Structures are given as structure tokens and as C-alpha cells.
């Protein structure tokens, strides 16, 4: 057998150097015939052959002893084992055996050098191998332009092919170019590239060089195309193979690591678990379908893909939502009242409200859940009341602050397509509560802001709307969740900044500040025992005297609520506990002296702001989100040109009330004993200290008026007296808001007398009795009543005339409420 052999392993080598002379064209010579299959030997080419057929081996053994010249002729049909002359092509190649290697299994490998084309003329013998007479063939060649072009073309094609065939070295291109003639070029290239043997035989038989080159061009073009397409396919296959292989390898490694860590089949187990959880979660049918769809998707995502984590996190959220978890409301009124009273002192109306709600629930289980809004200064117990209601009802409690929430997505979540997306505050809270009907406290809804991220209050509207919230769709979950059983309680310091649409949805319950007495009681009954419990100080048997607590209330805190007091009391207890533990001889009962010792110098002077020592100032009452406060209003006059200067960050409404007050004074100057032309060459400056805090509202009107009149008449404001009320140009005093807070603030500041609009008299009923009994209220209709009550009498002459004209200025006794007197028309 003879075929192509690319590799020759070393075996025995025999024979001596060959003789390679080129025969004359036309000369005839008898040669032994080596039939070859599937290949063709070209003149001047080297062809390695494996030889196995017996006849061929015999032939080679004979020729190696002689001149090593043979005729290499291709078989027409490669499958014929014992070819006769009929099975061979007529044209072959005379060749010289350069080398013969013998393998241990008696097969040979030979290297044959092609010498010349030959044609069979006459068979001579069949045994022991074929022998025949051959005629050496010449070739017809020309050096015309076309031939040159064909040579150039063929070498170029060859060069391109070499680049694509790794087994042919690049130097082959240079060798091809260096061949002595066009015919040699064609033969050289044809011998090096792989072509079907018929095509090679065809080339061998084409004696006209021009035609041979043309034929070769066509064949090369075809092969090139095949190679190039093949290369393209290979490179794209390679690319995806590389990618796949990389992933595959990484996965295998990961798998191995997992196994090593004992986490094998983790993924499968996880899927099973999720599936079981979906079954158990009690989702509504549509939601369940969605969860199952997502699970099916998840199973097809490889665990290492980022997408997998996204889908899994989503499913975890879905299964952990309390779709079907509802707590049973405890509707026992007695128990509820007990809990509420246990946790909170006072707040009776609010407690009643809660109990009423319970009664309704008893009669109608699916009664609409009200949405409550607790409004009041910080530390007045809004949050703790919420907790207490939850405890009374036996509901889970969750709290979510909305302060500074400016993005709708914080309420409603981000769509799952965002990286790191999560559900919004509401759904997160519900999951934390692990119940579908918790008491959900939304703190600080007055501090919601809206900007370009969308309006969070509109999302909140949906949450708090009983018509819509049974199918609240969070962007992340993307399936409806029923919030209708949730008891929402919102809290706010002020209602003004709560969007009106939101305000309308809620039942507003106001918690105002506490009086000193209430604070004292709350401290004794609730805050101190609570602090002892929370700090584990029971064994020390610590206690406070009432004076110590009141000292903390008056001199270390100044607030409507209880936060700072609670902190300072706890502070005192911890300090005492520390000293006792350190072995110091500290008293277990804390009195006022100990308080000062432990807390340092007093921070507030009770009567600091309440006395005014010169004309040109008055005390107003302001309402702020942290409770009522006393405001000092100062006025000064200087030469100028009728300008009213207002400072202290006053809002427009307050500025206008100052204008109105001034106009009223100018038009009634004579009545107050003020020179009517006082403003002709003067500027008036009104300032409200604590200039950094913005102030607004019409209720400072009467105080502004009083400060200016005091300045212009030289009459000083009475001590411990403050006022509130809006003023009109004609000097009417109009109703204002926040009276209860203002009165409590005044009380805290040590004010004894409060002048207020007569129309507000009804509001005084809300003021706790212990405050009312310590204060005097003077309801008024007009500004001149205010002036008479607020300012000390004018010195000497003015006082006499005033006494003649009007009722004597009189401040009522404590506990008494003066009936407003209409002023006599002036003469
Ligand atoms: P808010 O939420 O209004 O700012 P908190 O609920 O935080 O106020 O109340 C501050 C502290 O005062 C809490 O420890 C609370 O228990 C206590 N507290 C408030 N009001 C009362 C009250 N009426 N009785 C007992 N403790 C109260």
C-alpha cells in the first residue's frame, strides 16, 4: 500500500545516494511501476509514501539495490488492492527513491523525488511487480504576459492559502517564487496543497504550462473559498467555544468548591424550598401564578448569573410577604382601657376615641379601618401612644419615618429592572410586621418633600385611600397587596405642611404640650419607672423628690413634650448608679441640690424673658411646631423719612400686620397721647429677636402694636404679661389659632397674664385646670383695650388725663377673667 505519510518515524535506513538526472523528452525507458492511491507525484516534488503492499515492498527492495529509479503512477480507483495496468492512469512520474525507512511491522516509508512526467508506452511484466516502458514527456511553455500574470496570480493565491493552512510553512511562498519556470511553479504549488487526487492527476496530465496554470488558478480559487469560509466558521465557533469553555470550566470549579464545602446541589435544594414556600405563603391565585412563573424562569437561569440573584431575591420577597397572616383583634374593652392607662397618663379624649373604635369593631368586624393622624409637638407621646394602641389591640406594630422622603420610589419601590431595586417603605414595613393587619405608624408626614423624583404624597394617598388600598401595587413586587386591614396612624408636628388631599383622608387628633403638673405626674408614674426598668437599676431603689423633678422641668428643659426631661432624668439615674457602683457615698434619693451637682449649671431661667425693663418692647405669643413660645418684640425710633424697618426673619403676613398696626397707631395717635406728626421725620424699626428663626402669621399684631405704642408713649409693658391677637386697621382684635399651645408656652415661661381675642375665650376650656388657676386671661375686642391692659400708666399728667377719660387700668386678680369693656368714645 502506498499513501501520503506526513510523519516518518525513524527505523532502519538503507541504500546509497540516488541518481537524479532528468530524462530527455521523448526518450523511452523501462521502469518498475509503483502504483499509488489518493496522491500524485509531481516532477521536482518530494513525496513521502507509506508502503505496505507485498509487490511494492519487493519492488523497493530491488530498486534500492540499483539506481532507485521508479515510475510512480496513480491508480484510477484507490480501492483496488492489486492493480493491473488497466487500473492505472497512463501518465505518471519518473521518480527517485531518496530514502527508505523500515518499521518494525515490516512496513516501509519512502521518500520519493519526482523527476519528470512520463507516459506508459508498453507494459512489460506483471510479476513480481509491474514493469513497463515509459516515454519521458516535455512541456510546452511560453513567457507571454498572460502566463506571467497567471504565475503572479497563482503565487498570490498560494500565499493566501499558506496563511490559512498551518501545516504549510510560510517559507513555501518564497520557494514557490524562486522556482525556475512557470511550469515548475505550478507543479511545486500543486504538490504542496491538498487537492482531490483527480485534480492533481489532471494537472499532471496538462502538458501546456499556460493551461496548467489556468487550471491551477481555478482550483486554488475554489480551495481558497472553502478555506476562508472554513476559517470564518472556525473563528466564530472558536469564539463561542472559548466563551462556553470558560464558563463551563468556571462552573466546574465552582461546583467542585461547593462540593468541597458540602454545599452540593444547593441550587436544587433552594428551588425546592422556594417552591414549598410559594405553596405555603397563601398568596391570592393571581399572585401565586406570578410567583410560579418567576420560579420557572429562575430554574432556567444558571445560579452564577447576576440575573439569578435578582430573580431569587424577588421570590424571597414574595414568599415572605404575610399574604395570609392576620392577627385576631383583642376587642376586650376593659383590657384595652387598662393597657392604655398603664402606658399613658392623661390623653383622655384620645383614649376614648380608640375605645370607640373598638366598640365599632365588635359590632362590625369588617368595619372600615380609620386612618388617624396624631398632631403635636415632639415628645408628646404620639409614637408611644401608637405602640400602646397596638398592644391594646394585640396587633403587630411597625413604624416608618417619612421625614425627608422625597422620592415616590421610597413609598412605592423601584421597578425590578433597576440594579439593587427593593420594595418601598410600605411593603418593607408589612414584611417586617409579618402580618397583613399591623398597626402601621407613618411618622413625620409633615416632612414629606416632593421634587423631580416624583411626588411621594401622591403615592401615600393611594396607600391611605380605603377605596384603593386593598390592591396596592408596589413597583418592585408588581402584584397587588391588600392594605385595607392595616391600621394606619400618621404623626406630624404641624398640619399646615401636610398636603390637603392627604389631610382629608385622616382623622386628626391633637396632642398638645403637657403642663408642669402633668409632666411631674408622668415622670413619677411612667418615665422614672421605665428608665429604672430599661437600665436594670431596680436593686438600687433610686428615687426623686418632686422638687428635683420640677427643677429638671423648669431649669434644665424648656419644651412642650417630654423628650428632654426623660433624657435628663435617665441621665441623673445613670450618674447616681455609677457613683454608687464606684463605692461613693451617693444618696439614693435625688433632690434639687443633687440635680444641680450632677447636671451642672441651670440652663433656663424661669423668668428670663418675662419682664421688660424699658418702654419699647412687648411680649407676644407664638405657636411653633415644638409648642407655644413667648416672643419679645422690640421697637426703636430714630430720625429718618417715614420708613418702617422690620427685622428678625418675618414672613409677609407678619410684615403686613406690622404695617396695619402702624397705620392704626398713626390714625389714633391723639388718643394715645402721641404727637400726630411723630412719623414725619422719623424711621421706625421693629425687631423680633431670635432672628435666625423665621416667624410668620398674623397673631403678633396686637403685640407689635403694643411695642410701638409703648415706645412712643414711654409707657413700660407690665411684667409677666404676654398677648396674642390679630389686629385690623380699625383696631379690632381678631381670633387666632393655637391658643392652648400658646397658653401652655406662656405658663412654662412664667407668664401670669395673657391678653387674647375675646373670640378665643372658648379655647381656654382646653387648657388644663391647674394652668388656668395660676393665670389671668384678659379677652379683648379692640387694640386700645390691649394698650390699657398691657402698658403701665403714663407718668404724671398723662396718667391723670387717662384716668379722667377711661376706666382705671386694672389687672384682674388671678383666676378671674376680665369681661371686655368697650372703650368710651373719646371726647
Ligand atoms: P413623639 O412621638 O410625640 O415625639 P414619644 O412617643 O416619643 O413622642 O414620647 C416621648 C416619651 O414620652 C416616651 O418615652 C413616651 O413614653 C413618653 N410619654 C409621652 N406622653 C406620655 C404620657 N401621656 N404618659 C406617659 N408617658 C408619656
mmCIF file with all atom_site columns, N, CA, C and O and ligand atoms in Angstrom, residues 343-347 376-385 399 443 514 522 526-527 530 562-563 566, ligand 1:
data_model
loop_
_atom_site.group_PDB
_atom_site.id
_atom_site.type_symbol
_atom_site.label_atom_id
_atom_site.label_alt_id
_atom_site.label_comp_id
_atom_site.label_asym_id
_atom_site.label_entity_id
_atom_site.label_seq_id
_atom_site.pdbx_PDB_ins_code
_atom_site.Cartn_x
_atom_site.Cartn_y
_atom_site.Cartn_z
_atom_site.occupancy
_atom_site.B_iso_or_equiv
_atom_site.pdbx_formal_charge
_atom_site.auth_seq_id
_atom_site.auth_comp_id
_atom_site.auth_asym_id
_atom_site.auth_atom_id
_atom_site.pdbx_PDB_model_num
ATOM   1   N N   . UNK A 1 343 ? -49.922 52.694 80.066 1.00 0.00 ? 343 UNK A N   1
ATOM   2   C CA  . UNK A 1 343 ? -48.809 53.287 79.320 1.00 0.00 ? 343 UNK A CA  1
ATOM   3   C C   . UNK A 1 343 ? -48.813 54.804 79.340 1.00 0.00 ? 343 UNK A C   1
ATOM   4   O O   . UNK A 1 343 ? -47.787 55.434 79.200 1.00 0.00 ? 343 UNK A O   1
ATOM   5   N N   . UNK A 1 344 ? -50.019 55.398 79.428 1.00 0.00 ? 344 UNK A N   1
ATOM   6   C CA  . UNK A 1 344 ? -50.080 56.853 79.262 1.00 0.00 ? 344 UNK A CA  1
ATOM   7   C C   . UNK A 1 344 ? -50.931 57.531 80.311 1.00 0.00 ? 344 UNK A C   1
ATOM   8   O O   . UNK A 1 344 ? -52.038 57.098 80.606 1.00 0.00 ? 344 UNK A O   1
ATOM   9   N N   . UNK A 1 345 ? -50.407 58.621 80.750 1.00 0.00 ? 345 UNK A N   1
ATOM   10  C CA  . UNK A 1 345 ? -51.109 59.473 81.689 1.00 0.00 ? 345 UNK A CA  1
ATOM   11  C C   . UNK A 1 345 ? -51.958 60.450 80.877 1.00 0.00 ? 345 UNK A C   1
ATOM   12  O O   . UNK A 1 345 ? -51.511 60.946 79.831 1.00 0.00 ? 345 UNK A O   1
ATOM   13  N N   . UNK A 1 346 ? -53.163 60.753 81.339 1.00 0.00 ? 346 UNK A N   1
ATOM   14  C CA  . UNK A 1 346 ? -53.998 61.759 80.664 1.00 0.00 ? 346 UNK A CA  1
ATOM   15  C C   . UNK A 1 346 ? -54.430 61.284 79.288 1.00 0.00 ? 346 UNK A C   1
ATOM   16  O O   . UNK A 1 346 ? -54.772 60.117 79.102 1.00 0.00 ? 346 UNK A O   1
ATOM   17  N N   . UNK A 1 347 ? -54.421 62.226 78.325 1.00 0.00 ? 347 UNK A N   1
ATOM   18  C CA  . UNK A 1 347 ? -54.789 61.936 76.935 1.00 0.00 ? 347 UNK A CA  1
ATOM   19  C C   . UNK A 1 347 ? -56.164 61.266 76.851 1.00 0.00 ? 347 UNK A C   1
ATOM   20  O O   . UNK A 1 347 ? -56.391 60.369 76.041 1.00 0.00 ? 347 UNK A O   1
ATOM   21  N N   . UNK A 1 376 ? -48.900 67.046 67.013 1.00 0.00 ? 376 UNK A N   1
ATOM   22  C CA  . UNK A 1 376 ? -48.476 67.708 68.235 1.00 0.00 ? 376 UNK A CA  1
ATOM   23  C C   . UNK A 1 376 ? -46.976 67.875 68.280 1.00 0.00 ? 376 UNK A C   1
ATOM   24  O O   . UNK A 1 376 ? -46.263 67.290 67.462 1.00 0.00 ? 376 UNK A O   1
ATOM   25  N N   . UNK A 1 377 ? -46.504 68.648 69.245 1.00 0.00 ? 377 UNK A N   1
ATOM   26  C CA  . UNK A 1 377 ? -45.068 68.890 69.371 1.00 0.00 ? 377 UNK A CA  1
ATOM   27  C C   . UNK A 1 377 ? -44.324 67.585 69.655 1.00 0.00 ? 377 UNK A C   1
ATOM   28  O O   . UNK A 1 377 ? -44.939 66.604 70.091 1.00 0.00 ? 377 UNK A O   1
ATOM   29  N N   . UNK A 1 378 ? -43.006 67.571 69.413 1.00 0.00 ? 378 UNK A N   1
ATOM   30  C CA  . UNK A 1 378 ? -42.227 66.359 69.666 1.00 0.00 ? 378 UNK A CA  1
ATOM   31  C C   . UNK A 1 378 ? -42.306 65.962 71.140 1.00 0.00 ? 378 UNK A C   1
ATOM   32  O O   . UNK A 1 378 ? -42.444 66.818 72.003 1.00 0.00 ? 378 UNK A O   1
ATOM   33  N N   . UNK A 1 379 ? -42.236 64.688 71.384 1.00 0.00 ? 379 UNK A N   1
ATOM   34  C CA  . UNK A 1 379 ? -42.174 64.199 72.759 1.00 0.00 ? 379 UNK A CA  1
ATOM   35  C C   . UNK A 1 379 ? -43.491 64.253 73.505 1.00 0.00 ? 379 UNK A C   1
ATOM   36  O O   . UNK A 1 379 ? -43.515 64.145 74.719 1.00 0.00 ? 379 UNK A O   1
ATOM   37  N N   . UNK A 1 380 ? -44.601 64.390 72.794 1.00 0.00 ? 380 UNK A N   1
ATOM   38  C CA  . UNK A 1 380 ? -45.884 64.427 73.494 1.00 0.00 ? 380 UNK A CA  1
ATOM   39  C C   . UNK A 1 380 ? -46.542 63.061 73.518 1.00 0.00 ? 380 UNK A C   1
ATOM   40  O O   . UNK A 1 380 ? -47.694 62.926 73.928 1.00 0.00 ? 380 UNK A O   1
ATOM   41  N N   . UNK A 1 381 ? -45.843 62.067 73.006 1.00 0.00 ? 381 UNK A N   1
ATOM   42  C CA  . UNK A 1 381 ? -46.345 60.707 73.165 1.00 0.00 ? 381 UNK A CA  1
ATOM   43  C C   . UNK A 1 381 ? -47.046 60.133 71.953 1.00 0.00 ? 381 UNK A C   1
ATOM   44  O O   . UNK A 1 381 ? -47.766 59.147 72.066 1.00 0.00 ? 381 UNK A O   1
ATOM   45  N N   . UNK A 1 382 ? -46.816 60.703 70.783 1.00 0.00 ? 382 UNK A N   1
ATOM   46  C CA  . UNK A 1 382 ? -47.507 60.210 69.592 1.00 0.00 ? 382 UNK A CA  1
ATOM   47  C C   . UNK A 1 382 ? -47.077 58.787 69.279 1.00 0.00 ? 382 UNK A C   1
ATOM   48  O O   . UNK A 1 382 ? -47.910 57.903 69.083 1.00 0.00 ? 382 UNK A O   1
ATOM   49  N N   . UNK A 1 383 ? -45.762 58.602 69.245 1.00 0.00 ? 383 UNK A N   1
ATOM   50  C CA  . UNK A 1 383 ? -45.267 57.277 68.888 1.00 0.00 ? 383 UNK A CA  1
ATOM   51  C C   . UNK A 1 383 ? -45.626 56.255 69.958 1.00 0.00 ? 383 UNK A C   1
ATOM   52  O O   . UNK A 1 383 ? -46.114 55.165 69.655 1.00 0.00 ? 383 UNK A O   1
ATOM   53  N N   . UNK A 1 384 ? -45.399 56.622 71.200 1.00 0.00 ? 384 UNK A N   1
ATOM   54  C CA  . UNK A 1 384 ? -45.622 55.623 72.238 1.00 0.00 ? 384 UNK A CA  1
ATOM   55  C C   . UNK A 1 384 ? -47.114 55.307 72.356 1.00 0.00 ? 384 UNK A C   1
ATOM   56  O O   . UNK A 1 384 ? -47.483 54.192 72.687 1.00 0.00 ? 384 UNK A O   1
ATOM   57  N N   . UNK A 1 385 ? -47.947 56.272 72.014 1.00 0.00 ? 385 UNK A N   1
ATOM   58  C CA  . UNK A 1 385 ? -49.383 56.003 72.028 1.00 0.00 ? 385 UNK A CA  1
ATOM   59  C C   . UNK A 1 385 ? -49.726 54.967 70.957 1.00 0.00 ? 385 UNK A C   1
ATOM   60  O O   . UNK A 1 385 ? -50.520 54.057 71.182 1.00 0.00 ? 385 UNK A O   1
ATOM   61  N N   . UNK A 1 399 ? -43.139 50.874 62.352 1.00 0.00 ? 399 UNK A N   1
ATOM   62  C CA  . UNK A 1 399 ? -43.009 52.310 62.285 1.00 0.00 ? 399 UNK A CA  1
ATOM   63  C C   . UNK A 1 399 ? -42.072 52.649 61.146 1.00 0.00 ? 399 UNK A C   1
ATOM   64  O O   . UNK A 1 399 ? -41.076 51.983 60.931 1.00 0.00 ? 399 UNK A O   1
ATOM   65  N N   . UNK A 1 443 ? -44.443 58.093 60.531 1.00 0.00 ? 443 UNK A N   1
ATOM   66  C CA  . UNK A 1 443 ? -44.025 59.276 61.272 1.00 0.00 ? 443 UNK A CA  1
ATOM   67  C C   . UNK A 1 443 ? -43.694 60.435 60.350 1.00 0.00 ? 443 UNK A C   1
ATOM   68  O O   . UNK A 1 443 ? -43.223 60.237 59.238 1.00 0.00 ? 443 UNK A O   1
ATOM   69  N N   . UNK A 1 514 ? -47.562 69.292 77.501 1.00 0.00 ? 514 UNK A N   1
ATOM   70  C CA  . UNK A 1 514 ? -48.009 68.995 78.854 1.00 0.00 ? 514 UNK A CA  1
ATOM   71  C C   . UNK A 1 514 ? -47.684 70.144 79.802 1.00 0.00 ? 514 UNK A C   1
ATOM   72  O O   . UNK A 1 514 ? -46.718 70.873 79.596 1.00 0.00 ? 514 UNK A O   1
ATOM   73  N N   . UNK A 1 522 ? -46.321 62.420 85.019 1.00 0.00 ? 522 UNK A N   1
ATOM   74  C CA  . UNK A 1 522 ? -45.849 61.439 84.022 1.00 0.00 ? 522 UNK A CA  1
ATOM   75  C C   . UNK A 1 522 ? -44.466 60.939 84.408 1.00 0.00 ? 522 UNK A C   1
ATOM   76  O O   . UNK A 1 522 ? -44.166 59.752 84.318 1.00 0.00 ? 522 UNK A O   1
ATOM   77  N N   . UNK A 1 526 ? -44.579 57.157 85.045 1.00 0.00 ? 526 UNK A N   1
ATOM   78  C CA  . UNK A 1 526 ? -44.169 56.407 83.854 1.00 0.00 ? 526 UNK A CA  1
ATOM   79  C C   . UNK A 1 526 ? -42.683 56.466 83.552 1.00 0.00 ? 526 UNK A C   1
ATOM   80  O O   . UNK A 1 526 ? -42.048 55.441 83.395 1.00 0.00 ? 526 UNK A O   1
ATOM   81  N N   . UNK A 1 527 ? -42.161 57.702 83.433 1.00 0.00 ? 527 UNK A N   1
ATOM   82  C CA  . UNK A 1 527 ? -40.806 57.813 82.892 1.00 0.00 ? 527 UNK A CA  1
ATOM   83  C C   . UNK A 1 527 ? -39.742 57.265 83.838 1.00 0.00 ? 527 UNK A C   1
ATOM   84  O O   . UNK A 1 527 ? -38.825 56.572 83.400 1.00 0.00 ? 527 UNK A O   1
ATOM   85  N N   . UNK A 1 530 ? -39.920 53.539 84.060 1.00 0.00 ? 530 UNK A N   1
ATOM   86  C CA  . UNK A 1 530 ? -39.486 52.976 82.779 1.00 0.00 ? 530 UNK A CA  1
ATOM   87  C C   . UNK A 1 530 ? -37.955 53.008 82.679 1.00 0.00 ? 530 UNK A C   1
ATOM   88  O O   . UNK A 1 530 ? -37.327 52.015 82.291 1.00 0.00 ? 530 UNK A O   1
ATOM   89  N N   . UNK A 1 562 ? -41.856 65.675 76.279 1.00 0.00 ? 562 UNK A N   1
ATOM   90  C CA  . UNK A 1 562 ? -41.193 65.079 77.433 1.00 0.00 ? 562 UNK A CA  1
ATOM   91  C C   . UNK A 1 562 ? -39.807 64.540 77.127 1.00 0.00 ? 562 UNK A C   1
ATOM   92  O O   . UNK A 1 562 ? -39.160 63.972 77.987 1.00 0.00 ? 562 UNK A O   1
ATOM   93  N N   . UNK A 1 563 ? -39.384 64.707 75.877 1.00 0.00 ? 563 UNK A N   1
ATOM   94  C CA  . UNK A 1 563 ? -38.156 64.012 75.478 1.00 0.00 ? 563 UNK A CA  1
ATOM   95  C C   . UNK A 1 563 ? -36.947 64.402 76.316 1.00 0.00 ? 563 UNK A C   1
ATOM   96  O O   . UNK A 1 563 ? -36.241 63.542 76.819 1.00 0.00 ? 563 UNK A O   1
ATOM   97  N N   . UNK A 1 566 ? -37.206 63.324 79.925 1.00 0.00 ? 566 UNK A N   1
ATOM   98  C CA  . UNK A 1 566 ? -36.964 61.886 80.053 1.00 0.00 ? 566 UNK A CA  1
ATOM   99  C C   . UNK A 1 566 ? -35.470 61.589 79.999 1.00 0.00 ? 566 UNK A C   1
ATOM   100 O O   . UNK A 1 566 ? -34.940 60.818 80.793 1.00 0.00 ? 566 UNK A O   1
HETATM 101 P P1  . LIG B 2 .   ? -43.495 61.782 69.982 1.00 0.00 ? 1   LIG B P1  1
HETATM 102 O O1  . LIG B 2 .   ? -43.681 60.565 69.182 1.00 0.00 ? 1   LIG B O1  1
HETATM 103 O O2  . LIG B 2 .   ? -44.739 62.613 70.088 1.00 0.00 ? 1   LIG B O2  1
HETATM 104 O O3  . LIG B 2 .   ? -42.335 62.625 69.645 1.00 0.00 ? 1   LIG B O3  1
HETATM 105 P P2  . LIG B 2 .   ? -42.845 59.925 72.055 1.00 0.00 ? 1   LIG B P2  1
HETATM 106 O O4  . LIG B 2 .   ? -43.930 58.960 71.848 1.00 0.00 ? 1   LIG B O4  1
HETATM 107 O O5  . LIG B 2 .   ? -41.504 59.594 71.570 1.00 0.00 ? 1   LIG B O5  1
HETATM 108 O O6  . LIG B 2 .   ? -43.266 61.331 71.484 1.00 0.00 ? 1   LIG B O6  1
HETATM 109 O O7  . LIG B 2 .   ? -42.781 60.266 73.599 1.00 0.00 ? 1   LIG B O7  1
HETATM 110 C C1  . LIG B 2 .   ? -41.605 60.621 74.283 1.00 0.00 ? 1   LIG B C1  1
HETATM 111 C C2  . LIG B 2 .   ? -41.571 59.921 75.596 1.00 0.00 ? 1   LIG B C2  1
HETATM 112 O O8  . LIG B 2 .   ? -42.549 60.438 76.448 1.00 0.00 ? 1   LIG B O8  1
HETATM 113 C C3  . LIG B 2 .   ? -41.839 58.435 75.504 1.00 0.00 ? 1   LIG B C3  1
HETATM 114 O O9  . LIG B 2 .   ? -40.979 57.773 76.369 1.00 0.00 ? 1   LIG B O9  1
HETATM 115 C C4  . LIG B 2 .   ? -43.265 58.305 75.966 1.00 0.00 ? 1   LIG B C4  1
HETATM 116 O O10 . LIG B 2 .   ? -43.488 57.059 76.558 1.00 0.00 ? 1   LIG B O10 1
HETATM 117 C C5  . LIG B 2 .   ? -43.388 59.414 76.972 1.00 0.00 ? 1   LIG B C5  1
HETATM 118 N N1  . LIG B 2 .   ? -44.747 59.930 77.048 1.00 0.00 ? 1   LIG B N1  1
HETATM 119 C C6  . LIG B 2 .   ? -45.306 60.836 76.253 1.00 0.00 ? 1   LIG B C6  1
HETATM 120 N N2  . LIG B 2 .   ? -46.567 61.123 76.628 1.00 0.00 ? 1   LIG B N2  1
HETATM 121 C C7  . LIG B 2 .   ? -46.806 60.368 77.706 1.00 0.00 ? 1   LIG B C7  1
HETATM 122 C C8  . LIG B 2 .   ? -47.958 60.206 78.587 1.00 0.00 ? 1   LIG B C8  1
HETATM 123 N N3  . LIG B 2 .   ? -49.074 60.886 78.389 1.00 0.00 ? 1   LIG B N3  1
HETATM 124 N N4  . LIG B 2 .   ? -47.844 59.345 79.582 1.00 0.00 ? 1   LIG B N4  1
HETATM 125 C C9  . LIG B 2 .   ? -46.703 58.662 79.777 1.00 0.00 ? 1   LIG B C9  1
HETATM 126 N N5  . LIG B 2 .   ? -45.611 58.770 79.045 1.00 0.00 ? 1   LIG B N5  1
HETATM 127 C C10 . LIG B 2 .   ? -45.644 59.602 78.002 1.00 0.00 ? 1   LIG B C10 1
#
